[in-house]
CSV table of C-alpha atoms in Angstrom, one decimal:
chain,number,residue,atom,x,y,z
M,14,UNK,CA,-12.4,31.7,-49.3
M,15,UNK,CA,-10.5,34.1,-50.7
M,16,UNK,CA,-9.1,34.9,-46.9
M,17,UNK,CA,-8.2,31.4,-45.7
M,18,UNK,CA,-6.6,30.1,-48.8
M,19,UNK,CA,-3.4,30.5,-47.2
M,20,UNK,CA,-4.5,28.0,-45.0
M,21,UNK,CA,-4.2,25.7,-47.7
M,22,UNK,CA,-0.8,23.8,-49.1
M,23,UNK,CA,-2.7,22.9,-52.4
M,24,UNK,CA,-5.4,24.4,-54.9
M,25,UNK,CA,-7.2,21.8,-54.8
M,26,UNK,CA,-7.6,21.0,-50.9
M,27,UNK,CA,-8.7,24.6,-50.9
M,28,UNK,CA,-11.6,23.9,-53.8
M,29,UNK,CA,-12.5,21.0,-51.6
M,30,UNK,CA,-13.2,23.0,-48.4
M,31,UNK,CA,-15.0,25.5,-50.7
M,32,UNK,CA,-17.5,22.5,-52.0
M,33,UNK,CA,-17.8,21.1,-48.1
M,34,UNK,CA,-18.7,24.9,-46.5
M,35,UNK,CA,-21.3,25.5,-50.1
M,36,UNK,CA,-22.4,21.8,-49.0
M,37,UNK,CA,-22.8,22.6,-45.2
M,38,UNK,CA,-24.6,25.8,-46.5
M,39,UNK,CA,-27.1,23.8,-48.7
M,40,UNK,CA,-30.3,22.1,-47.0
M,41,UNK,CA,-29.1,18.2,-47.0
M,42,UNK,CA,-30.6,15.7,-44.7
M,43,UNK,CA,-27.5,14.8,-43.0
M,44,UNK,CA,-23.7,16.8,-42.9
M,45,UNK,CA,-21.2,13.6,-43.6
M,46,UNK,CA,-18.5,13.3,-46.3
M,47,UNK,CA,-20.9,11.3,-48.4
M,48,UNK,CA,-23.4,13.7,-48.4
M,49,UNK,CA,-21.5,16.6,-48.7
M,50,UNK,CA,-19.3,14.8,-51.1
M,51,UNK,CA,-22.9,14.0,-53.1
M,52,UNK,CA,-24.1,17.8,-53.0
M,53,UNK,CA,-20.3,19.0,-54.6
M,54,UNK,CA,-21.1,16.3,-57.7
M,55,UNK,CA,-17.7,14.5,-56.1
M,56,UNK,CA,-17.7,10.8,-57.2
M,57,UNK,CA,-17.1,9.7,-53.7
M,58,UNK,CA,-16.4,11.2,-50.2
M,59,UNK,CA,-12.7,10.6,-50.5
M,60,UNK,CA,-11.6,13.8,-50.9
M,61,UNK,CA,-13.4,15.4,-47.9
M,62,UNK,CA,-11.9,12.3,-46.2
M,63,UNK,CA,-8.4,13.2,-47.0
M,64,UNK,CA,-9.0,17.2,-46.1
M,65,UNK,CA,-10.2,16.0,-42.5
M,66,UNK,CA,-7.5,13.5,-42.2
M,67,UNK,CA,-4.3,13.8,-43.9
M,68,UNK,CA,-4.4,17.0,-46.0
M,69,UNK,CA,-1.9,19.8,-45.6
M,70,UNK,CA,-4.2,22.5,-43.9
M,71,UNK,CA,-3.6,24.2,-41.0
M,72,UNK,CA,-7.4,24.5,-39.2
M,73,UNK,CA,-5.9,27.0,-36.4
M,74,UNK,CA,-5.2,29.4,-38.6
M,75,UNK,CA,-8.5,28.7,-40.7
M,76,UNK,CA,-10.9,29.7,-37.7
M,77,UNK,CA,-8.6,32.4,-36.6
M,78,UNK,CA,-8.9,33.9,-40.1
M,79,UNK,CA,-13.0,33.6,-40.3
M,80,UNK,CA,-12.9,34.5,-36.4
M,81,UNK,CA,-10.9,37.8,-37.2
M,82,UNK,CA,-13.3,38.6,-39.9
M,83,UNK,CA,-16.6,37.6,-38.6
M,84,UNK,CA,-15.6,39.8,-35.1
M,85,UNK,CA,-14.7,42.6,-37.0
M,86,UNK,CA,-17.9,43.0,-39.2
M,87,UNK,CA,-20.0,41.8,-35.8
M,88,UNK,CA,-17.9,44.9,-34.1
M,89,UNK,CA,-17.8,47.4,-36.7
M,90,UNK,CA,-19.8,50.8,-36.2
M,91,UNK,CA,-20.5,49.5,-32.5
M,92,UNK,CA,-19.5,51.1,-29.7
M,93,UNK,CA,-16.8,48.8,-27.9
M,94,UNK,CA,-18.8,49.0,-24.6
M,95,UNK,CA,-21.3,47.0,-26.2
M,96,UNK,CA,-19.4,44.1,-27.3
M,97,UNK,CA,-19.1,40.9,-24.9
M,98,UNK,CA,-17.4,37.4,-25.2
M,99,UNK,CA,-19.0,34.6,-24.1
M,100,UNK,CA,-17.7,31.5,-22.6
M,101,UNK,CA,-19.4,28.4,-22.5
M,102,UNK,CA,-19.2,24.4,-23.3
M,103,UNK,CA,-21.0,21.9,-25.4
M,104,UNK,CA,-21.7,18.8,-25.8
M,105,UNK,CA,-21.9,16.0,-28.5
M,106,UNK,CA,-23.4,12.6,-28.0
M,107,UNK,CA,-21.3,9.5,-29.1
M,108,UNK,CA,-21.7,5.6,-29.1
M,109,UNK,CA,-17.9,4.8,-28.7
M,110,UNK,CA,-15.2,5.9,-26.4
M,111,UNK,CA,-12.5,6.0,-29.3
M,112,UNK,CA,-13.3,9.2,-30.5
M,113,UNK,CA,-10.9,12.1,-28.6
M,114,UNK,CA,-12.3,12.7,-25.9
M,115,UNK,CA,-15.5,10.8,-25.5
M,116,UNK,CA,-16.2,9.5,-22.2
M,117,UNK,CA,-19.3,9.0,-19.7
M,118,UNK,CA,-19.5,13.0,-18.4
M,119,UNK,CA,-21.6,15.2,-17.0
M,120,UNK,CA,-22.8,17.6,-19.8
M,121,UNK,CA,-25.6,20.4,-20.0
M,122,UNK,CA,-26.4,20.1,-23.1
M,123,UNK,CA,-27.3,16.1,-23.1
M,124,UNK,CA,-29.0,17.0,-19.9
M,125,UNK,CA,-26.5,14.6,-17.6
M,126,UNK,CA,-23.8,12.1,-17.9
M,127,UNK,CA,-24.1,10.2,-21.0
M,128,UNK,CA,-21.3,9.1,-23.3
M,129,UNK,CA,-20.3,12.9,-24.9
M,130,UNK,CA,-17.6,14.8,-26.7
M,131,UNK,CA,-17.2,18.5,-24.9
M,132,UNK,CA,-15.8,21.2,-25.8
M,133,UNK,CA,-15.6,24.8,-24.8
M,134,UNK,CA,-16.5,27.6,-26.8
M,135,UNK,CA,-16.5,31.3,-27.4
M,136,UNK,CA,-18.6,33.7,-28.8
M,137,UNK,CA,-18.4,37.3,-29.7
M,138,UNK,CA,-21.5,39.1,-29.7
M,139,UNK,CA,-22.7,43.1,-30.2
M,140,UNK,CA,-25.9,44.8,-31.1
M,141,UNK,CA,-25.5,43.6,-34.8
M,142,UNK,CA,-25.1,40.0,-34.5
M,143,UNK,CA,-23.2,37.1,-33.0
M,144,UNK,CA,-20.8,34.3,-34.2
M,145,UNK,CA,-18.6,31.4,-32.7
M,146,UNK,CA,-15.6,32.6,-32.9
M,147,UNK,CA,-13.6,29.4,-31.0
M,148,UNK,CA,-13.2,26.1,-29.6
M,149,UNK,CA,-11.1,23.8,-27.6
M,150,UNK,CA,-11.7,20.1,-27.1
M,151,UNK,CA,-12.1,19.4,-23.3
M,152,UNK,CA,-10.1,16.3,-22.4
M,153,UNK,CA,-11.3,14.5,-19.2
M,154,UNK,CA,-8.3,13.7,-16.7
M,155,UNK,CA,-8.5,10.0,-16.9
M,156,UNK,CA,-8.7,9.9,-20.7
M,157,UNK,CA,-5.6,12.4,-20.9
M,158,UNK,CA,-3.7,10.5,-19.2
M,159,UNK,CA,-4.2,7.3,-21.2
M,160,UNK,CA,-1.2,6.9,-23.6
M,161,UNK,CA,-3.0,4.1,-25.7
M,162,UNK,CA,-6.4,6.1,-26.5
M,163,UNK,CA,-4.3,9.3,-26.9
M,164,UNK,CA,-2.1,7.4,-29.6
M,165,UNK,CA,-4.7,5.9,-31.3
M,166,UNK,CA,-6.5,9.4,-31.9
M,167,UNK,CA,-3.7,11.1,-32.6
M,168,UNK,CA,-3.2,13.8,-29.4
M,169,UNK,CA,-0.3,15.9,-29.3
M,170,UNK,CA,2.3,14.8,-26.4
M,171,UNK,CA,2.4,18.4,-25.4
M,172,UNK,CA,-1.3,18.8,-24.7
M,173,UNK,CA,-2.0,17.8,-20.8
M,174,UNK,CA,-5.0,18.1,-19.2
M,175,UNK,CA,-6.9,21.2,-18.7
M,176,UNK,CA,-10.0,22.4,-16.5
M,177,UNK,CA,-12.7,24.0,-18.5
M,178,UNK,CA,-11.8,27.3,-17.2
M,179,UNK,CA,-8.8,26.6,-18.2
M,180,UNK,CA,-9.3,25.9,-22.0
M,181,UNK,CA,-11.9,29.1,-21.4
M,182,UNK,CA,-8.6,31.3,-20.1
M,183,UNK,CA,-6.9,30.1,-23.4
M,184,UNK,CA,-9.5,30.9,-25.7
M,185,UNK,CA,-9.9,34.6,-24.3
M,186,UNK,CA,-6.4,35.1,-24.3
M,187,UNK,CA,-5.9,34.0,-27.9
M,188,UNK,CA,-8.7,36.4,-29.2
M,189,UNK,CA,-7.0,38.8,-27.6
M,190,UNK,CA,-3.5,38.3,-29.0
M,191,UNK,CA,-5.3,38.9,-31.9
M,192,UNK,CA,-6.9,42.0,-31.6
M,193,UNK,CA,-10.4,41.3,-30.6
M,194,UNK,CA,-11.1,43.6,-27.9
M,195,UNK,CA,-14.5,43.3,-25.6
M,196,UNK,CA,-15.6,45.6,-22.9
M,197,UNK,CA,-16.8,42.5,-21.0
M,198,UNK,CA,-16.5,38.7,-20.6
M,199,UNK,CA,-19.3,36.7,-19.8
M,200,UNK,CA,-19.7,33.3,-18.2
M,201,UNK,CA,-21.8,30.6,-16.0
M,202,UNK,CA,-20.7,29.1,-13.0
M,203,UNK,CA,-18.6,26.8,-14.8
M,204,UNK,CA,-16.5,29.6,-15.4
M,205,UNK,CA,-17.0,32.4,-12.3
M,206,UNK,CA,-13.7,31.1,-10.7
M,207,UNK,CA,-11.3,33.1,-9.2
M,208,UNK,CA,-8.0,32.3,-11.9
M,209,UNK,CA,-10.6,32.9,-14.7
M,210,UNK,CA,-11.9,35.9,-13.1
M,211,UNK,CA,-8.3,37.4,-12.7
M,212,UNK,CA,-7.0,36.4,-15.7
M,213,UNK,CA,-9.6,38.3,-17.4
M,214,UNK,CA,-9.0,41.6,-15.3
M,215,UNK,CA,-5.5,41.5,-16.7
M,216,UNK,CA,-6.2,41.8,-19.7
M,217,UNK,CA,-8.3,44.9,-18.7
M,218,UNK,CA,-11.9,43.4,-19.1
M,219,UNK,CA,-14.8,43.5,-16.7
M,220,UNK,CA,-16.7,40.3,-16.3
M,221,UNK,CA,-20.2,39.3,-15.4
M,222,UNK,CA,-19.8,35.6,-13.9
M,223,UNK,CA,-22.5,33.8,-12.5
M,224,UNK,CA,-21.1,31.8,-9.4
M,225,UNK,CA,-23.4,29.3,-7.2
M,226,UNK,CA,-25.2,30.1,-3.6
M,227,UNK,CA,-22.3,29.0,-1.3
M,228,UNK,CA,-19.8,30.9,-3.2
M,229,UNK,CA,-17.7,33.4,-0.4
M,230,UNK,CA,-17.9,37.2,-0.7
M,231,UNK,CA,-16.7,40.3,0.8
M,232,UNK,CA,-19.5,43.0,1.5
M,233,UNK,CA,-17.8,46.4,1.4
M,234,UNK,CA,-17.9,46.4,5.6
M,235,UNK,CA,-15.1,43.7,5.3
M,236,UNK,CA,-17.8,41.4,6.5
M,237,UNK,CA,-17.2,37.7,4.7
M,238,UNK,CA,-20.9,35.9,3.4
M,239,UNK,CA,-21.9,33.3,1.6
M,240,UNK,CA,-23.7,34.5,-2.0
M,241,UNK,CA,-26.8,33.1,-0.6
M,242,UNK,CA,-26.6,35.2,2.6
M,243,UNK,CA,-25.1,38.3,1.3
M,244,UNK,CA,-28.7,38.1,-1.9
M,245,UNK,CA,-30.8,38.1,1.7
M,246,UNK,CA,-29.4,41.1,2.8
M,247,UNK,CA,-30.9,43.1,0.0
M,248,UNK,CA,-33.6,45.5,1.1
M,249,UNK,CA,-37.1,45.4,-0.9
M,250,UNK,CA,-36.5,49.2,-2.3
M,251,UNK,CA,-32.9,48.3,-3.8
M,252,UNK,CA,-35.3,45.5,-6.1
M,253,UNK,CA,-36.0,46.7,-9.5
M,254,UNK,CA,-38.3,45.2,-12.4
M,255,UNK,CA,-36.2,44.8,-15.3
M,256,UNK,CA,-37.8,43.6,-18.9
M,257,UNK,CA,-34.7,41.2,-20.6
M,258,UNK,CA,-36.2,39.8,-23.4
M,259,UNK,CA,-39.3,38.3,-24.7
M,260,UNK,CA,-40.1,34.4,-24.5
M,261,UNK,CA,-42.9,32.1,-26.1
M,262,UNK,CA,-45.5,33.2,-23.4
M,263,UNK,CA,-44.7,36.4,-23.5
M,264,UNK,CA,-42.5,39.2,-21.7
M,265,UNK,CA,-39.6,37.9,-19.5
M,266,UNK,CA,-39.5,40.1,-16.4
M,267,UNK,CA,-37.1,39.4,-13.1
M,268,UNK,CA,-36.2,41.4,-10.2
M,269,UNK,CA,-32.9,43.0,-10.3
M,270,UNK,CA,-30.8,44.3,-7.3
M,271,UNK,CA,-27.4,44.9,-7.0
M,272,UNK,CA,-24.9,44.9,-3.4
M,273,UNK,CA,-21.7,46.4,-3.6
M,274,UNK,CA,-18.5,44.3,-2.7
M,275,UNK,CA,-15.0,44.1,-2.5
M,276,UNK,CA,-13.4,42.0,-5.5
M,277,UNK,CA,-11.3,38.9,-4.6
M,278,UNK,CA,-9.6,38.9,-7.8
M,279,UNK,CA,-7.6,42.4,-8.2
M,280,UNK,CA,-4.2,41.0,-10.1
M,281,UNK,CA,-0.9,42.4,-8.1
M,282,UNK,CA,-0.1,46.3,-8.8
M,283,UNK,CA,-3.8,46.8,-10.1
M,284,UNK,CA,-6.5,49.2,-9.0
M,285,UNK,CA,-9.2,47.4,-7.1
M,286,UNK,CA,-11.9,48.8,-9.8
M,287,UNK,CA,-15.4,48.3,-9.0
M,288,UNK,CA,-17.4,45.1,-8.0
M,289,UNK,CA,-20.8,44.2,-7.4
M,290,UNK,CA,-22.7,41.0,-6.6
M,291,UNK,CA,-25.8,41.4,-8.8
M,292,UNK,CA,-28.8,39.6,-8.4
M,293,UNK,CA,-31.5,38.1,-10.4
M,294,UNK,CA,-34.9,37.1,-8.5
M,295,UNK,CA,-37.9,35.3,-10.4
M,296,UNK,CA,-41.0,37.2,-10.2
M,297,UNK,CA,-43.3,34.1,-9.0
M,298,UNK,CA,-40.7,31.2,-7.5
M,299,UNK,CA,-38.4,33.8,-5.7
M,300,UNK,CA,-35.3,31.8,-6.6
M,301,UNK,CA,-32.2,34.0,-6.6
M,302,UNK,CA,-29.4,33.3,-9.6
M,303,UNK,CA,-26.0,35.6,-8.9
M,304,UNK,CA,-23.4,37.4,-10.7
M,305,UNK,CA,-20.1,38.4,-9.9
M,306,UNK,CA,-19.3,41.5,-11.7
M,307,UNK,CA,-16.2,43.7,-12.1
M,308,UNK,CA,-15.2,46.7,-14.1
M,309,UNK,CA,-12.7,49.3,-13.7
M,310,UNK,CA,-15.7,52.4,-12.9
M,311,UNK,CA,-19.1,51.9,-11.7
M,312,UNK,CA,-21.8,50.5,-13.8
M,313,UNK,CA,-25.7,51.1,-14.0
M,314,UNK,CA,-27.5,48.1,-12.8
M,315,UNK,CA,-29.7,48.5,-16.6
M,316,UNK,CA,-26.0,47.7,-18.4
M,317,UNK,CA,-25.1,45.1,-15.9
M,318,UNK,CA,-28.3,43.0,-16.7
M,319,UNK,CA,-27.9,43.6,-20.4
M,320,UNK,CA,-24.2,41.7,-20.3
M,321,UNK,CA,-25.6,39.3,-18.0
M,322,UNK,CA,-28.7,38.3,-20.5
M,323,UNK,CA,-26.4,38.1,-23.2
M,324,UNK,CA,-24.8,34.9,-22.2
M,325,UNK,CA,-28.2,33.2,-24.0
M,326,UNK,CA,-26.3,34.2,-27.1
M,327,UNK,CA,-23.7,31.7,-27.1
M,328,UNK,CA,-26.8,28.8,-26.6
M,329,UNK,CA,-28.1,30.0,-29.7
M,330,UNK,CA,-25.4,30.0,-31.6
M,331,UNK,CA,-24.3,26.5,-30.6
M,332,UNK,CA,-28.2,25.3,-31.8
M,333,UNK,CA,-27.4,27.3,-34.8
M,334,UNK,CA,-24.6,25.6,-35.6
M,335,UNK,CA,-25.5,22.3,-35.1
M,336,UNK,CA,-28.8,23.1,-37.4
M,337,UNK,CA,-27.7,24.5,-40.2
M,338,UNK,CA,-23.8,24.5,-40.5
M,339,UNK,CA,-23.6,20.6,-39.3
M,340,UNK,CA,-21.3,21.1,-35.8
M,341,UNK,CA,-22.4,18.0,-33.8
M,342,UNK,CA,-22.8,15.7,-37.0
M,343,UNK,CA,-18.9,15.8,-38.4
M,344,UNK,CA,-18.5,11.4,-38.3
M,345,UNK,CA,-14.3,12.1,-37.0
M,346,UNK,CA,-12.3,10.4,-34.9
M,347,UNK,CA,-9.1,11.8,-33.9
M,348,UNK,CA,-8.2,14.8,-32.8
M,349,UNK,CA,-6.9,16.4,-36.3
M,350,UNK,CA,-10.3,15.3,-37.7
M,351,UNK,CA,-12.7,16.7,-35.0
M,352,UNK,CA,-10.7,20.2,-35.0
M,353,UNK,CA,-11.1,20.4,-39.1
M,354,UNK,CA,-14.3,19.5,-39.3
M,355,UNK,CA,-15.5,22.3,-36.4
M,356,UNK,CA,-12.7,25.0,-37.7
M,357,UNK,CA,-15.4,24.5,-41.3
M,358,UNK,CA,-18.0,24.2,-39.7
M,359,UNK,CA,-18.0,27.5,-37.7
M,360,UNK,CA,-16.3,29.3,-40.7
M,361,UNK,CA,-19.7,28.6,-42.5
M,362,UNK,CA,-21.6,29.5,-39.4
M,363,UNK,CA,-19.4,32.8,-39.2
M,364,UNK,CA,-20.5,33.6,-43.4
M,365,UNK,CA,-24.4,33.0,-42.3
M,366,UNK,CA,-23.8,35.3,-38.7
M,367,UNK,CA,-22.3,38.3,-40.8
M,368,UNK,CA,-24.3,38.0,-44.2
């Protein structure tokens, strides 16, 4: 709390934030201003509601301070090659479209199309641990173009529609500008597009990004193939069985292979580096998942696998933040209150990750 003190214009507001963080870290049945105020001994929820809506607070600086603190602890004493940044998204179901960004939209979190808010998130992970260090609220195109909705929710006028990969790119650039470094960036198929991968390379960072089976790649010979066709060219001797963790039913083993390709995202004036198509085949069903990988130089198969499976750390962070620090429990509707609630929740989550 001492680190984030400059984010508050008044001492009383800072103390209210401290009470809210303590409440999020305690065992209350529901996380909202009423229950948190009761846990803190407040006569009512009004101080916390004021903090989320009208108080003079820099929530961007608040989250930045928490992110810098968490990333510094997680990366301390670690080889930079073992630090990764992970982009993904999560959703919170809503009962009304009055909430900022809430609309009927698809999300894997809710298992289909539902009325929900979607946020693009960023996790920093190392062998020491992992924590969410950034988030951006996604505004669907129709929602972003609705002036009345925007005004009611208090969305800033300068904010226009941005795709999820664009939001992820902004989060990664912001982390880079603040000095957070990682050897690789990881993401699922939503974030495997050309523009985001190119922007990652411009910062000198490698990536391991999942891609769909119909994505076109260029083989080292110059031949253009879909990822699915390229995977069929992997000879039996190229597959290696590797253990990637443990599950409730035993070890999680897959067959892995990699094929050298020519990168399609080289920034102007940069060296093409080393690109491969990483393939993961299920031992029993034969289902193949594909990843585009790039690094300045050759990277061993075992390292690429380690980076690829690190993507699940952000799923664990989503689950932890929702279950333990109330990320999805804030009964907030406006742009300001959503950002303040999530910043305070991620501050509590960062404390847990470091502790």
